[in-house]
Amino acid sequence: MKQQGISFPKTRARYGMLALVFVNVVINYLDRSNLSVAASALSKDLQLAPEQLGYVFSAFGWTYALLQIPGGLVADRFGPRVLYAFCLITWSIATLCQGFVKGFASLFSLRLATGAFEAPSYPINNRIVTSWFPDHERASAISMYVSGQFIGLAFLTPVLVTVQAYAGWKGLFIGTGMVGIVWGVIWYLFYRDPLKHSGVNEAELAYIEEGGGLFRGKKSGTSQTVWSWANLRQVFSSRTLWGVYIGQFAVNATLWFFLTWFPTYLVQYRGLDFIKSGYLASVPFLAACAGLLLSGFVSDYLVKTGTSVSVARKAPIIAGLLLSISIIGANYTNDTAMIIFFMALAFFGSGMALISWVFVSILSPKHLIGLTGGVFNFMGNLASIVVPIVIGYLAKGGNFKPALVFIGALGLVGACSYIFLVGKIERVVVREHTREKIPN
């Protein structure tokens, strides 16, 4: 920016917006995982069998996954400021109401509602990062906001356990719901898009745009829509996209084990004290955060030093998925420290693979970023439905070992998907006659 011959350095407003998204992700995962903390006491009070608990754990995923494509379309249609505030407040109300459930049906229904209102959140996150950050900073930005799910859970899981110890599982749901409602208002007051932010200067806008940031696209509120069957076929017809879809399912399989069954595994299947399990459960979340941040910064560093995009983006993800197989090692020890070690190592690997959201920005057609993100998240979050239910049945007889083998096997499938299906990294070609190939 220049004024009267004076050059001004670019502002850093994008990092303030990223910080707001980070908190959104913390609250997002707080309301996904509070059930895992409450599960032991709640299942006793409501007399839920392991299979029923598996279905309750999966309820969030039913609506969350099924609404990812509509959520992506909504993210393309409406601005992040209003849409995210609406989502935060509504899913938090559903969370608060879980403190008043009387049985399986009401709890299952409210978890469905929580998933439905959270559905647009990650397509919105991706839209925000795509508009606020240039290409060469995007993996780092994604790793920083996604780390919110691990940092928040690592430090808040002991807090949630303590809250439940004093206020019961009902108080746990009421408290976490109230936090989200308040934050929804704060988000609305402080978030702005790049062209509407009073704290961003022309130098920063130019830096973002020249680096591939897409903040001058379709404005929210216009009549244009990206929905058509042709567009949907486009994002389902690419072999490369199918490779990252399958890989994301595998990444989320490990994630959803930790978000649902992990505390129950420690307490009921490994015999740990409830309070102690809350502190030990934070260790794998810290490891996942470390893996995620390491992967994001290493990937961006490789891009900046001239390494091919294919290697720089895929290598950390493949390595992470292979590491996640180590969860099976917990089946071969009764030592608590070694159990936590294998869990932490596996979640470290899963965290490394979570920079996979960068492929949505790199691969999707520019006019279909929200839709592609919705499909990507839909395919990945089918794991949130399948994994808790399958684990519930595998652990039905009191033996959790088959469940850990199941999670490890999915990690191997994900790694093979990136190795054999994901080819050269370039933006997907739009086959409509009105559009030409969009170069990467």
Coordinates of C-alpha atoms in Angstrom, one line a residue:
M1 CA 0.0 0.0 0.0
K2 CA 1.3 3.4 -0.9
Q3 CA 0.2 6.8 0.2
Q4 CA 2.0 10.1 -0.6
G5 CA 5.2 8.2 -1.6
I6 CA 5.3 6.1 1.6
S7 CA 5.2 2.3 1.4
F8 CA 3.4 0.4 4.1
P9 CA 4.3 -3.2 5.1
K10 CA 1.5 -5.7 4.7
T11 CA -0.8 -6.2 7.7
R12 CA -1.4 -9.6 9.3
A13 CA -5.1 -9.5 9.7
R14 CA -5.3 -13.1 8.3
Y15 CA -3.8 -14.5 11.5
G16 CA -6.5 -12.9 13.6
M17 CA -9.1 -14.5 11.5
L18 CA -7.3 -17.8 11.7
A19 CA -7.3 -17.5 15.5
L20 CA -11.1 -17.1 15.5
V21 CA -11.4 -20.2 13.4
F22 CA -9.1 -22.1 15.8
V23 CA -11.5 -21.4 18.7
N24 CA -14.4 -22.5 16.5
V25 CA -12.7 -25.8 16.0
V26 CA -12.0 -26.2 19.7
I27 CA -15.7 -25.7 20.5
N28 CA -16.7 -27.9 17.5
Y29 CA -14.7 -30.8 18.9
L30 CA -15.6 -30.1 22.5
D31 CA -19.3 -30.7 21.6
R32 CA -18.4 -33.9 19.6
S33 CA -16.2 -35.4 22.3
N34 CA -18.1 -34.5 25.5
L35 CA -20.2 -37.6 25.0
S36 CA -17.1 -39.8 25.2
V37 CA -16.2 -38.3 28.6
A38 CA -19.8 -38.8 29.8
A39 CA -20.3 -42.2 28.3
S40 CA -19.3 -44.4 31.3
A41 CA -21.7 -42.7 33.8
L42 CA -24.3 -41.9 31.2
S43 CA -24.5 -45.5 29.9
K44 CA -25.1 -46.7 33.5
D45 CA -27.8 -44.2 34.3
L46 CA -29.6 -44.7 31.0
Q47 CA -28.9 -48.5 31.0
L48 CA -27.3 -48.5 27.5
A49 CA -25.7 -51.8 26.2
P50 CA -22.4 -51.5 24.3
E51 CA -24.2 -51.8 20.9
Q52 CA -26.6 -49.0 21.9
L53 CA -23.7 -46.9 23.1
G54 CA -22.0 -47.5 19.7
Y55 CA -25.2 -46.2 17.9
V56 CA -25.3 -43.1 20.2
F57 CA -21.6 -42.4 19.4
S58 CA -22.4 -42.7 15.7
A59 CA -25.5 -40.6 15.7
F60 CA -23.6 -37.3 15.3
G61 CA -22.0 -38.8 12.2
W62 CA -25.3 -39.8 10.5
T63 CA -26.4 -36.2 9.9
Y64 CA -23.0 -34.7 9.9
A65 CA -21.8 -36.9 7.0
L66 CA -25.0 -36.9 5.1
L67 CA -25.3 -33.1 5.2
Q68 CA -21.7 -32.4 4.1
I69 CA -22.6 -31.9 0.4
P70 CA -25.5 -29.5 1.3
G71 CA -23.2 -28.0 3.8
G72 CA -20.6 -27.3 1.1
L73 CA -23.3 -25.7 -1.1
V74 CA -24.5 -23.6 1.8
A75 CA -20.8 -22.5 2.5
D76 CA -20.5 -21.4 -1.2
R77 CA -23.9 -19.6 -1.0
F78 CA -23.7 -17.6 2.3
G79 CA -20.9 -15.7 4.0
P80 CA -18.9 -17.3 6.8
R81 CA -19.8 -14.6 9.3
V82 CA -23.5 -15.2 9.5
L83 CA -23.5 -18.9 8.7
Y84 CA -20.9 -19.8 11.2
A85 CA -22.6 -17.8 14.0
F86 CA -25.9 -19.6 13.2
C87 CA -24.2 -23.0 13.3
L88 CA -22.3 -22.4 16.5
I89 CA -25.4 -21.3 18.4
T90 CA -27.8 -24.0 17.1
W91 CA -25.4 -26.9 17.7
S92 CA -24.6 -25.6 21.1
I93 CA -28.3 -25.4 22.0
A94 CA -28.6 -29.1 20.9
T95 CA -25.6 -29.9 23.1
L96 CA -27.1 -28.1 26.1
C97 CA -30.4 -30.0 25.7
Q98 CA -28.5 -33.3 26.0
G99 CA -28.2 -32.6 29.7
F100 CA -31.9 -33.3 30.0
V101 CA -32.2 -36.6 28.2
K102 CA -34.1 -39.5 29.7
G103 CA -33.2 -42.4 27.5
F104 CA -31.7 -43.7 24.3
A105 CA -34.2 -42.1 21.9
S106 CA -33.9 -38.6 23.1
L107 CA -30.1 -38.7 23.3
F108 CA -29.8 -40.3 19.9
S109 CA -32.1 -37.5 18.4
L110 CA -30.1 -34.7 20.0
R111 CA -26.8 -36.1 18.7
L112 CA -28.4 -36.2 15.3
A113 CA -29.2 -32.5 15.7
T114 CA -25.7 -31.7 16.8
G115 CA -24.3 -33.3 13.7
A116 CA -26.7 -31.6 11.4
F117 CA -25.9 -28.1 12.7
E118 CA -22.1 -28.7 12.7
A119 CA -22.2 -30.0 9.1
P120 CA -21.2 -26.8 7.3
S121 CA -18.4 -26.0 9.7
Y122 CA -15.4 -27.5 7.9
P123 CA -16.5 -26.4 4.4
I124 CA -16.7 -22.9 5.9
N125 CA -13.3 -23.3 7.5
N126 CA -11.8 -24.3 4.1
R127 CA -13.5 -21.4 2.4
I128 CA -12.1 -19.0 5.0
V129 CA -8.6 -20.3 4.6
T130 CA -8.8 -20.3 0.8
S131 CA -9.8 -16.6 0.9
W132 CA -7.5 -15.4 3.6
F133 CA -4.2 -17.3 2.8
P134 CA -2.0 -17.7 -0.3
D135 CA -1.3 -21.2 -1.6
H136 CA 2.2 -21.5 0.0
E137 CA 0.8 -20.8 3.5
R138 CA -2.3 -22.9 3.3
A139 CA -1.1 -26.2 4.7
S140 CA 0.3 -24.4 7.7
A141 CA -2.9 -22.4 8.2
I142 CA -4.9 -25.6 7.9
S143 CA -2.7 -27.4 10.4
M144 CA -3.0 -24.5 12.8
Y145 CA -6.8 -24.4 12.9
V146 CA -7.2 -28.2 12.8
S147 CA -4.8 -28.4 15.7
G148 CA -7.6 -26.7 17.7
Q149 CA -9.3 -30.1 17.9
F150 CA -6.3 -31.6 19.6
I151 CA -5.0 -28.7 21.7
G152 CA -8.5 -28.1 23.0
L153 CA -9.2 -31.7 23.8
A154 CA -5.8 -32.3 25.3
F155 CA -6.1 -29.5 27.8
L156 CA -9.9 -29.6 28.2
T157 CA -10.4 -33.3 28.6
P158 CA -9.1 -33.2 32.2
V159 CA -11.4 -30.2 32.7
L160 CA -14.4 -32.0 31.3
V161 CA -13.6 -35.0 33.6
T162 CA -13.4 -32.7 36.6
V163 CA -16.6 -30.9 35.7
Q164 CA -18.4 -34.3 35.4
A165 CA -17.0 -35.4 38.7
Y166 CA -18.6 -32.4 40.4
A167 CA -21.6 -31.6 38.3
G168 CA -22.4 -35.0 36.7
W169 CA -22.8 -35.7 33.0
K170 CA -25.9 -33.5 32.9
G171 CA -23.9 -30.5 34.0
L172 CA -21.2 -31.4 31.5
F173 CA -23.5 -31.0 28.6
I174 CA -25.2 -27.9 29.9
G175 CA -21.9 -26.2 30.5
T176 CA -20.3 -27.0 27.1
G177 CA -23.5 -25.9 25.4
M178 CA -23.5 -22.5 27.1
V179 CA -19.9 -21.9 26.1
G180 CA -20.7 -22.4 22.5
I181 CA -23.7 -20.1 22.5
V182 CA -21.6 -17.3 23.9
W183 CA -18.8 -17.9 21.4
G184 CA -21.3 -17.8 18.5
V185 CA -22.1 -14.2 19.4
I186 CA -18.4 -13.3 19.7
W187 CA -17.7 -14.8 16.3
Y188 CA -20.4 -12.7 14.7
L189 CA -19.0 -9.5 16.3
F190 CA -15.4 -10.0 15.2
Y191 CA -15.2 -12.0 12.0
R192 CA -15.0 -10.3 8.6
D193 CA -14.1 -11.4 5.0
P194 CA -10.9 -9.9 3.5
L195 CA -12.6 -7.2 1.5
K196 CA -14.7 -6.1 4.5
H197 CA -12.0 -6.2 7.2
S198 CA -11.1 -2.7 8.4
G199 CA -7.7 -4.0 9.6
V200 CA -6.3 -5.3 6.3
N201 CA -4.4 -3.1 3.9
E202 CA -3.9 -3.3 0.2
A203 CA -0.4 -4.8 0.6
E204 CA -1.8 -7.8 2.5
L205 CA -4.7 -8.2 0.0
A206 CA -2.2 -8.2 -2.9
Y207 CA 0.0 -10.7 -1.1
I208 CA -3.0 -13.1 -0.6
E209 CA -4.3 -12.7 -4.1
E210 CA -1.0 -13.0 -5.9
G211 CA -0.3 -16.2 -3.9
G212 CA -3.6 -17.8 -5.0
G213 CA -6.0 -16.6 -2.4
L214 CA -9.6 -16.5 -3.7
F215 CA -11.4 -13.7 -2.0
R216 CA -12.7 -12.0 -5.2
G217 CA -14.9 -14.9 -6.2
K218 CA -18.7 -15.1 -6.0
K219 CA -20.1 -12.8 -3.3
S220 CA -22.5 -14.3 -0.8
G221 CA -26.1 -13.4 -1.5
T222 CA -26.0 -13.5 -5.3
S223 CA -28.4 -15.7 -7.2
Q224 CA -25.6 -17.8 -8.8
T225 CA -25.4 -21.4 -7.5
V226 CA -22.9 -24.1 -8.0
W227 CA -25.4 -26.9 -7.7
S228 CA -26.1 -29.1 -10.7
W229 CA -25.9 -32.9 -11.2
A230 CA -23.0 -32.2 -13.7
N231 CA -21.0 -30.5 -10.9
L232 CA -21.7 -33.3 -8.5
R233 CA -20.6 -35.9 -11.1
Q234 CA -17.5 -33.8 -11.6
V235 CA -16.3 -34.1 -8.0
F236 CA -17.2 -37.9 -7.9
S237 CA -15.6 -38.8 -11.2
S238 CA -11.9 -38.0 -10.5
R239 CA -9.7 -40.9 -9.6
T240 CA -7.4 -38.5 -7.7
L241 CA -10.3 -37.2 -5.7
W242 CA -11.4 -40.7 -4.9
G243 CA -7.9 -41.4 -3.6
V244 CA -8.1 -38.5 -1.1
Y245 CA -11.7 -39.4 -0.2
I246 CA -10.7 -43.0 0.8
G247 CA -7.7 -41.7 2.6
Q248 CA -9.8 -39.2 4.6
F249 CA -12.1 -42.1 5.7
A250 CA -9.0 -43.9 7.0
V251 CA -7.7 -40.7 8.8
N252 CA -11.1 -40.1 10.4
A253 CA -11.4 -43.8 11.5
T254 CA -8.6 -43.3 14.0
L255 CA -9.8 -39.8 15.0
W256 CA -13.3 -41.1 15.7
F257 CA -12.0 -43.9 17.9
F258 CA -10.4 -41.3 20.1
L259 CA -13.4 -39.0 20.0
T260 CA -15.8 -41.8 21.1
W261 CA -14.6 -45.1 22.5
F262 CA -11.1 -44.1 23.8
P263 CA -12.1 -43.0 27.4
T264 CA -14.4 -46.0 27.7
Y265 CA -11.6 -48.3 26.5
L266 CA -9.4 -47.0 29.3
V267 CA -12.0 -47.2 32.0
Q268 CA -14.0 -50.3 31.2
Y269 CA -11.5 -52.5 29.2
R270 CA -8.3 -51.4 30.8
G271 CA -9.6 -50.8 34.3
L272 CA -8.2 -47.3 34.8
D273 CA -9.6 -44.9 37.4
F274 CA -12.0 -42.3 35.7
I275 CA -10.2 -39.2 36.9
K276 CA -6.8 -40.7 36.0
S277 CA -8.1 -41.8 32.5
G278 CA -9.0 -38.1 31.9
Y279 CA -5.4 -37.0 32.3
L280 CA -3.9 -39.9 30.4
A281 CA -6.4 -39.4 27.6
S282 CA -4.9 -36.0 27.0
V283 CA -1.5 -37.4 26.0
P284 CA -2.6 -38.9 22.6
F285 CA -4.3 -35.6 21.7
L286 CA -1.1 -33.6 22.4
A287 CA 0.8 -36.2 20.2
A288 CA -1.8 -35.7 17.4
C289 CA -1.4 -31.9 17.6
A290 CA 2.4 -32.3 17.4
G291 CA 2.0 -34.5 14.3
L292 CA -0.4 -32.1 12.7
L293 CA 1.7 -29.0 13.2
L294 CA 4.9 -30.8 12.1
S295 CA 3.3 -32.1 9.0
G296 CA 1.8 -28.8 8.0
F297 CA 5.0 -26.8 8.4
V298 CA 7.2 -29.5 6.8
S299 CA 4.9 -29.7 3.8
D300 CA 4.9 -25.9 3.3
Y301 CA 8.7 -25.8 3.7
L302 CA 9.1 -28.5 1.0
V303 CA 6.9 -26.5 -1.3
K304 CA 8.9 -23.3 -0.7
T305 CA 12.2 -25.1 -1.3
G306 CA 11.1 -26.4 -4.7
T307 CA 10.0 -30.0 -3.9
S308 CA 7.2 -31.1 -6.2
V309 CA 3.7 -30.5 -4.8
S310 CA 2.9 -34.2 -5.1
V311 CA 5.8 -35.2 -2.8
A312 CA 5.4 -32.3 -0.4
R313 CA 1.7 -32.8 0.2
K314 CA 1.4 -36.6 0.0
A315 CA 4.5 -37.8 1.8
P316 CA 3.6 -36.6 5.3
I317 CA 0.1 -38.0 4.9
I318 CA 1.3 -41.4 3.8
A319 CA 3.9 -41.5 6.6
G320 CA 1.2 -40.5 9.1
L321 CA -1.3 -43.2 8.0
L322 CA 1.4 -45.9 8.2
L323 CA 2.2 -44.7 11.7
S324 CA -1.4 -44.9 12.7
I325 CA -1.2 -48.7 12.3
S326 CA 0.8 -48.8 15.5
I327 CA -2.4 -48.7 17.5
I328 CA -2.5 -52.5 17.2
G329 CA 0.6 -52.6 19.5
A330 CA -1.7 -51.8 22.5
N331 CA -3.1 -55.3 22.1
Y332 CA 0.3 -56.8 23.2
T333 CA 0.9 -55.1 26.5
N334 CA -0.8 -54.7 29.8
D335 CA 1.5 -51.9 31.0
T336 CA -0.5 -48.6 31.1
A337 CA 2.5 -46.5 30.0
M338 CA 3.0 -48.7 26.9
I339 CA -0.7 -48.6 26.1
I340 CA -0.6 -44.8 26.1
F341 CA 2.6 -44.9 24.1
F342 CA 1.0 -46.9 21.3
M343 CA -2.1 -44.8 21.4
A344 CA -0.1 -41.6 21.3
L345 CA 2.1 -42.9 18.4
A346 CA -0.9 -43.8 16.4
F347 CA -2.7 -40.5 17.0
F348 CA 0.6 -38.7 16.1
G349 CA 0.4 -40.4 12.8
S350 CA -3.2 -39.6 12.3
G351 CA -2.5 -36.0 13.1
M352 CA 0.2 -35.9 10.4
A353 CA -2.4 -37.0 7.9
L354 CA -4.9 -34.4 8.8
I355 CA -3.3 -31.8 6.5
S356 CA -5.3 -33.6 3.8
W357 CA -7.7 -30.7 3.7
V358 CA -5.1 -28.9 1.6
F359 CA -6.1 -31.1 -1.3
V360 CA -9.5 -29.5 -1.4
S361 CA -7.9 -26.2 -2.2
I362 CA -5.4 -27.6 -4.6
L363 CA -7.5 -30.1 -6.6
S364 CA -11.1 -28.7 -6.7
P365 CA -12.3 -26.6 -9.5
K366 CA -12.2 -22.9 -8.4
H367 CA -16.0 -22.5 -8.6
L368 CA -16.6 -25.8 -6.7
I369 CA -14.4 -25.4 -3.6
G370 CA -17.3 -25.6 -1.2
L371 CA -19.0 -28.5 -3.0
T372 CA -15.7 -30.5 -3.3
G373 CA -15.0 -29.8 0.4
G374 CA -18.5 -31.0 1.3
V375 CA -18.0 -34.3 -0.7
F376 CA -14.5 -34.7 0.8
N377 CA -15.8 -34.3 4.3
F378 CA -18.9 -36.5 3.6
M379 CA -16.7 -39.4 2.5
G380 CA -14.3 -38.9 5.4
N381 CA -17.0 -38.6 8.0
L382 CA -18.7 -41.8 6.9
A383 CA -16.1 -43.1 9.4
S384 CA -18.0 -41.3 12.2
I385 CA -20.9 -43.5 11.4
V386 CA -19.2 -46.8 10.6
V387 CA -16.4 -46.9 13.2
P388 CA -18.3 -46.4 16.5
I389 CA -20.9 -49.0 15.5
V390 CA -18.4 -51.6 14.3
I391 CA -16.4 -51.1 17.5
G392 CA -19.5 -51.5 19.6
Y393 CA -20.1 -54.9 18.0
L394 CA -16.5 -56.0 18.0
A395 CA -16.2 -55.2 21.7
K396 CA -19.5 -56.8 22.6
G397 CA -18.0 -59.8 24.2
G398 CA -15.6 -57.8 26.4
N399 CA -12.6 -58.1 24.1
F400 CA -11.4 -54.9 22.6
K401 CA -8.5 -56.3 20.6
P402 CA -10.4 -56.9 17.3
A403 CA -11.5 -53.3 17.4
L404 CA -7.9 -52.0 17.5
V405 CA -7.0 -54.3 14.6
F406 CA -9.9 -52.9 12.7
I407 CA -8.6 -49.3 13.2
G408 CA -5.0 -50.2 12.3
A409 CA -6.2 -52.0 9.1
L410 CA -8.0 -48.9 7.9
G411 CA -4.8 -46.9 8.4
L412 CA -3.1 -49.3 5.9
V413 CA -6.0 -48.9 3.4
G414 CA -5.6 -45.1 3.6
A415 CA -1.9 -45.2 3.0
C416 CA -2.4 -47.5 0.0
S417 CA -5.0 -45.1 -1.4
Y418 CA -2.6 -42.2 -1.4
I419 CA 0.2 -44.4 -2.9
F420 CA -1.8 -46.1 -5.7
L421 CA -4.8 -43.8 -6.4
V422 CA -3.7 -40.2 -5.9
G423 CA -1.6 -39.4 -8.9
K424 CA -0.2 -36.1 -10.1
I425 CA -1.4 -33.2 -8.0
E426 CA -3.2 -30.7 -10.3
R427 CA -6.6 -29.0 -10.3
V428 CA -9.4 -31.1 -11.6
V429 CA -10.4 -30.4 -15.2
V430 CA -14.0 -29.1 -15.6
R431 CA -15.5 -30.9 -18.6
E432 CA -18.3 -28.4 -19.3
H433 CA -18.0 -26.9 -22.8
T434 CA -18.1 -23.4 -21.3
R435 CA -15.0 -23.9 -19.1
E436 CA -11.4 -24.7 -19.9
K437 CA -8.9 -26.6 -17.9
I438 CA -7.8 -24.6 -14.8
P439 CA -4.0 -24.8 -14.4
N440 CA -2.7 -25.4 -10.9

